Tab-separated table of C-alpha atoms in Angstrom:
chain	number	residue	atom	x	y	z
G	27	MET	CA	-51.927	180.319	-28.043
G	28	ALA	CA	-52.645	178.007	-26.801
G	29	GLU	CA	-56.360	175.734	-28.223
G	30	PRO	CA	-59.990	176.973	-27.007
G	31	THR	CA	-60.907	173.571	-24.880
G	32	MET	CA	-64.610	174.930	-25.289
G	33	GLU	CA	-67.275	175.478	-27.552
G	34	LYS	CA	-67.886	178.850	-26.195
G	35	ASP	CA	-64.570	180.000	-25.921
G	36	ALA	CA	-64.177	179.153	-29.905
G	37	LYS	CA	-66.741	180.557	-30.763
G	38	ASN	CA	-64.996	183.864	-29.070
G	39	THR	CA	-62.003	183.239	-30.224
G	40	GLU	CA	-63.446	183.403	-33.574
G	41	ASP	CA	-65.094	186.192	-33.570
G	42	ASP	CA	-62.173	188.111	-31.883
G	43	HIS	CA	-60.599	187.249	-35.293
G	44	LEU	CA	-63.362	188.173	-37.436
G	45	ASN	CA	-63.688	191.513	-35.839
G	46	ASN	CA	-59.314	192.180	-36.021
G	47	SER	CA	-59.677	190.792	-39.330
G	48	ILE	CA	-62.666	193.172	-40.810
G	49	GLY	CA	-62.330	196.146	-38.744
G	50	ASP	CA	-60.227	198.314	-38.445
G	51	ALA	CA	-57.470	196.614	-38.282
G	52	GLY	CA	-58.468	195.719	-41.708
G	53	LEU	CA	-57.879	191.876	-44.300
G	54	ILE	CA	-55.299	189.156	-43.706
G	55	SER	CA	-52.434	190.142	-44.989
G	56	PRO	CA	-51.010	186.007	-46.620
G	57	ASP	CA	-48.589	185.809	-44.750
G	58	LYS	CA	-47.730	181.935	-44.381
G	59	GLU	CA	-48.264	181.875	-40.671
G	60	ASP	CA	-51.609	183.015	-41.405
G	61	ILE	CA	-52.203	181.129	-44.256
G	62	SER	CA	-55.292	178.880	-42.700
G	63	ARG	CA	-56.735	181.976	-41.606
G	64	ILE	CA	-57.630	184.058	-44.617
G	65	LEU	CA	-60.866	182.722	-45.757
G	66	ILE	CA	-62.974	182.748	-43.061
G	67	LEU	CA	-66.445	182.776	-42.778
G	68	ILE	CA	-67.751	186.266	-42.341
G	69	SER	CA	-71.038	186.704	-43.215
G	70	GLN	CA	-70.935	190.712	-43.526
G	71	THR	CA	-73.342	192.327	-45.428
G	72	VAL	CA	-72.048	195.892	-47.949
G	73	PRO	CA	-71.925	197.779	-47.445
G	74	PHE	CA	-67.955	196.380	-47.136
G	75	LYS	CA	-64.894	198.300	-46.186
G	76	GLY	CA	-61.265	196.698	-44.902
G	77	ARG	CA	-57.929	197.467	-44.557
G	78	ILE	CA	-54.882	195.764	-46.618
G	79	ARG	CA	-52.211	194.987	-44.797
G	80	GLY	CA	-49.473	195.509	-45.969
G	81	GLY	CA	-50.953	197.443	-49.318
G	82	MET	CA	-50.562	195.146	-52.924
G	83	ARG	CA	-47.556	193.308	-54.692
G	84	PRO	CA	-46.598	190.803	-56.668
G	85	GLY	CA	-48.008	187.559	-56.027
G	86	LYS	CA	-50.215	189.001	-53.067
G	87	LYS	CA	-54.420	188.057	-54.482
G	88	ILE	CA	-57.431	188.832	-52.603
G	89	ILE	CA	-60.630	186.921	-52.598
G	90	VAL	CA	-63.795	187.907	-52.370
G	91	MET	CA	-66.351	185.407	-52.167
G	92	GLY	CA	-70.502	185.628	-51.935
G	93	ILE	CA	-73.671	184.826	-53.189
G	94	VAL	CA	-75.805	187.771	-55.331
G	95	ASP	CA	-78.935	189.548	-54.533
G	96	SER	CA	-81.846	187.592	-55.791
G	97	GLU	CA	-83.170	190.859	-57.854
G	98	PRO	CA	-79.997	192.273	-58.281
G	99	ASP	CA	-78.688	195.721	-59.719
G	100	SER	CA	-75.136	195.896	-59.434
G	101	PHE	CA	-72.565	195.493	-57.043
G	102	ASP	CA	-68.841	196.624	-56.569
G	103	VAL	CA	-65.944	196.196	-55.573
G	104	SER	CA	-62.987	198.562	-55.534
G	105	LEU	CA	-59.566	198.042	-54.695
G	106	THR	CA	-58.201	201.518	-53.269
G	107	CYS	CA	-55.569	203.637	-51.726
G	108	SER	CA	-56.109	204.896	-48.753
G	109	CYS	CA	-53.611	207.478	-47.974
G	110	SER	CA	-53.727	210.005	-51.370
G	111	THR	CA	-56.456	211.450	-48.961
G	112	GLU	CA	-56.109	212.212	-45.424
G	113	LYS	CA	-60.413	212.955	-44.747
G	114	LYS	CA	-62.694	209.616	-44.639
G	115	ASP	CA	-65.154	212.524	-46.113
G	116	GLU	CA	-62.781	212.745	-49.318
G	117	GLU	CA	-63.285	209.094	-51.568
G	118	GLU	CA	-64.626	211.330	-54.215
G	119	LEU	CA	-61.124	212.272	-54.190
G	120	THR	CA	-59.409	208.541	-52.963
G	121	ASP	CA	-57.342	206.598	-55.884
G	122	VAL	CA	-59.128	204.002	-57.089
G	123	ALA	CA	-56.420	200.939	-58.352
G	124	LEU	CA	-59.148	199.042	-59.302
G	125	LYS	CA	-63.420	199.170	-59.564
G	126	LEU	CA	-65.338	196.354	-60.899
G	127	SER	CA	-68.813	196.475	-61.281
G	128	ALA	CA	-71.004	193.495	-62.360
G	129	ARG	CA	-74.312	194.946	-63.671
G	130	PHE	CA	-76.756	192.398	-64.582
G	131	SER	CA	-79.111	194.390	-66.388
G	132	GLU	CA	-77.128	194.734	-69.347
G	133	ARG	CA	-74.770	191.845	-68.456
G	134	GLN	CA	-71.810	193.759	-68.343
G	135	PHE	CA	-69.045	193.356	-65.451
G	136	LEU	CA	-66.687	196.670	-66.735
G	137	ARG	CA	-63.268	197.912	-64.948
G	138	ASN	CA	-61.788	200.652	-64.167
G	139	ALA	CA	-59.978	202.989	-62.568
G	140	ARG	CA	-59.270	206.392	-60.633
G	141	VAL	CA	-55.895	208.855	-60.687
G	142	SER	CA	-55.571	211.818	-59.424
G	143	GLY	CA	-59.286	212.691	-59.760
G	144	LYS	CA	-59.741	210.758	-63.096
G	145	TRP	CA	-61.661	207.942	-64.609
G	146	SER	CA	-60.095	205.856	-67.352
G	147	GLU	CA	-61.960	204.476	-69.518
G	148	GLU	CA	-64.044	201.884	-68.706
G	149	GLU	CA	-63.156	198.354	-70.158
G	150	ALA	CA	-65.543	195.867	-70.739
G	151	ALA	CA	-64.931	193.413	-72.861
G	152	ILE	CA	-65.668	189.917	-71.442
G	153	PRO	CA	-66.704	186.513	-73.182
G	154	TYR	CA	-69.935	186.096	-71.322
G	155	PHE	CA	-71.373	187.339	-68.162
G	156	PRO	CA	-70.530	185.034	-64.730
G	157	PHE	CA	-73.091	186.099	-62.274
G	158	ILE	CA	-76.564	184.619	-61.733
G	159	GLN	CA	-78.964	185.789	-59.341
G	160	ASP	CA	-79.133	183.864	-55.674
G	161	GLN	CA	-76.206	182.130	-56.878
G	162	PRO	CA	-72.574	182.148	-54.774
G	163	PHE	CA	-69.767	182.846	-56.548
G	164	ARG	CA	-65.805	183.643	-55.882
G	165	ILE	CA	-63.797	186.540	-57.006
G	166	GLU	CA	-60.065	186.568	-57.005
G	167	ILE	CA	-57.722	189.807	-58.158
G	168	HIS	CA	-54.336	188.784	-58.405
G	169	CYS	CA	-51.707	191.148	-58.404
G	170	GLU	CA	-48.991	190.875	-60.955
G	171	HIS	CA	-46.211	193.248	-61.587
G	172	GLN	CA	-47.878	194.863	-64.994
G	173	ARG	CA	-51.358	193.864	-64.094
G	174	PHE	CA	-54.513	192.387	-62.357
G	175	ARG	CA	-55.762	189.192	-63.798
G	176	ILE	CA	-59.391	188.268	-62.491
G	177	PHE	CA	-60.993	185.236	-62.470
G	178	VAL	CA	-64.101	184.214	-61.451
G	179	ASP	CA	-65.081	180.973	-60.097
G	180	GLY	CA	-61.310	179.802	-60.790
G	181	HIS	CA	-61.699	180.686	-65.501
G	182	GLN	CA	-59.315	183.780	-66.016
G	183	LEU	CA	-62.416	186.360	-67.099
G	184	PHE	CA	-59.941	189.579	-67.447
G	185	ASP	CA	-56.529	190.926	-67.746
G	186	PHE	CA	-56.304	194.972	-66.431
G	187	TYR	CA	-52.805	196.437	-66.422
G	188	HIS	CA	-51.838	198.316	-63.282
G	189	LYS	CA	-53.230	202.552	-63.669
G	190	VAL	CA	-52.196	202.998	-60.269
G	191	LYS	CA	-47.954	201.948	-60.197
G	192	SER	CA	-47.269	202.501	-56.076
G	193	LEU	CA	-49.104	199.089	-55.415
G	194	LEU	CA	-48.071	198.850	-51.367
G	195	THR	CA	-50.490	202.885	-50.547
G	196	ILE	CA	-53.614	200.107	-52.429
G	197	ASP	CA	-54.408	199.400	-48.892
G	198	MET	CA	-58.137	199.970	-49.241
G	199	ILE	CA	-61.238	196.850	-50.220
G	200	ARG	CA	-64.203	198.039	-50.277
G	201	ILE	CA	-67.623	196.710	-51.870
G	202	VAL	CA	-71.353	197.357	-52.728
G	203	GLY	CA	-74.554	196.641	-54.312
G	204	SER	CA	-76.871	194.016	-54.430
G	205	LEU	CA	-75.127	190.970	-53.030
G	206	HIS	CA	-74.426	189.271	-49.451
G	207	ILE	CA	-70.387	188.561	-48.737
G	208	THR	CA	-69.282	185.183	-46.711
G	209	LYS	CA	-65.690	185.764	-47.629
G	210	LEU	CA	-62.300	187.563	-47.370
G	211	GLY	CA	-59.333	186.533	-48.050
């Protein structure tokens, strides 16, 4: 594809890429040829739902960058399995491989999973609460063979061992709550 020569063409190309990335096609898979385009400025409001192309696998990571609202209550970042249900209105039946929940009043960053309609025990232990109102953050979810390793602003915060064993079925990301998304990858 030829490089756009005019600023207007560059914007249209960026918009087309953006629409392809966060629309029905979902997130960009971090293939080597796409690596320069993984983090794209999207200034996306929540709730947000996007596809993780190819599902999760060891070595793959998801990056969520955003800004916490000025008067935050909570926000959730969930990695889910869209293939576990056929109907979109049956999201309560969808397997959730990882649900990260930032709760500001309790200063907790909780995580759990739902498999076959049953939630696992919620894990709450963290060394510190990493989110501050009106401030930017970067969450990295690294997928390994046995666990997700979660980093916030470059610091490893905790591990979450897989409850959904078929990693390739983890193919959706959902983000809701008191934040504004600035980049996804």
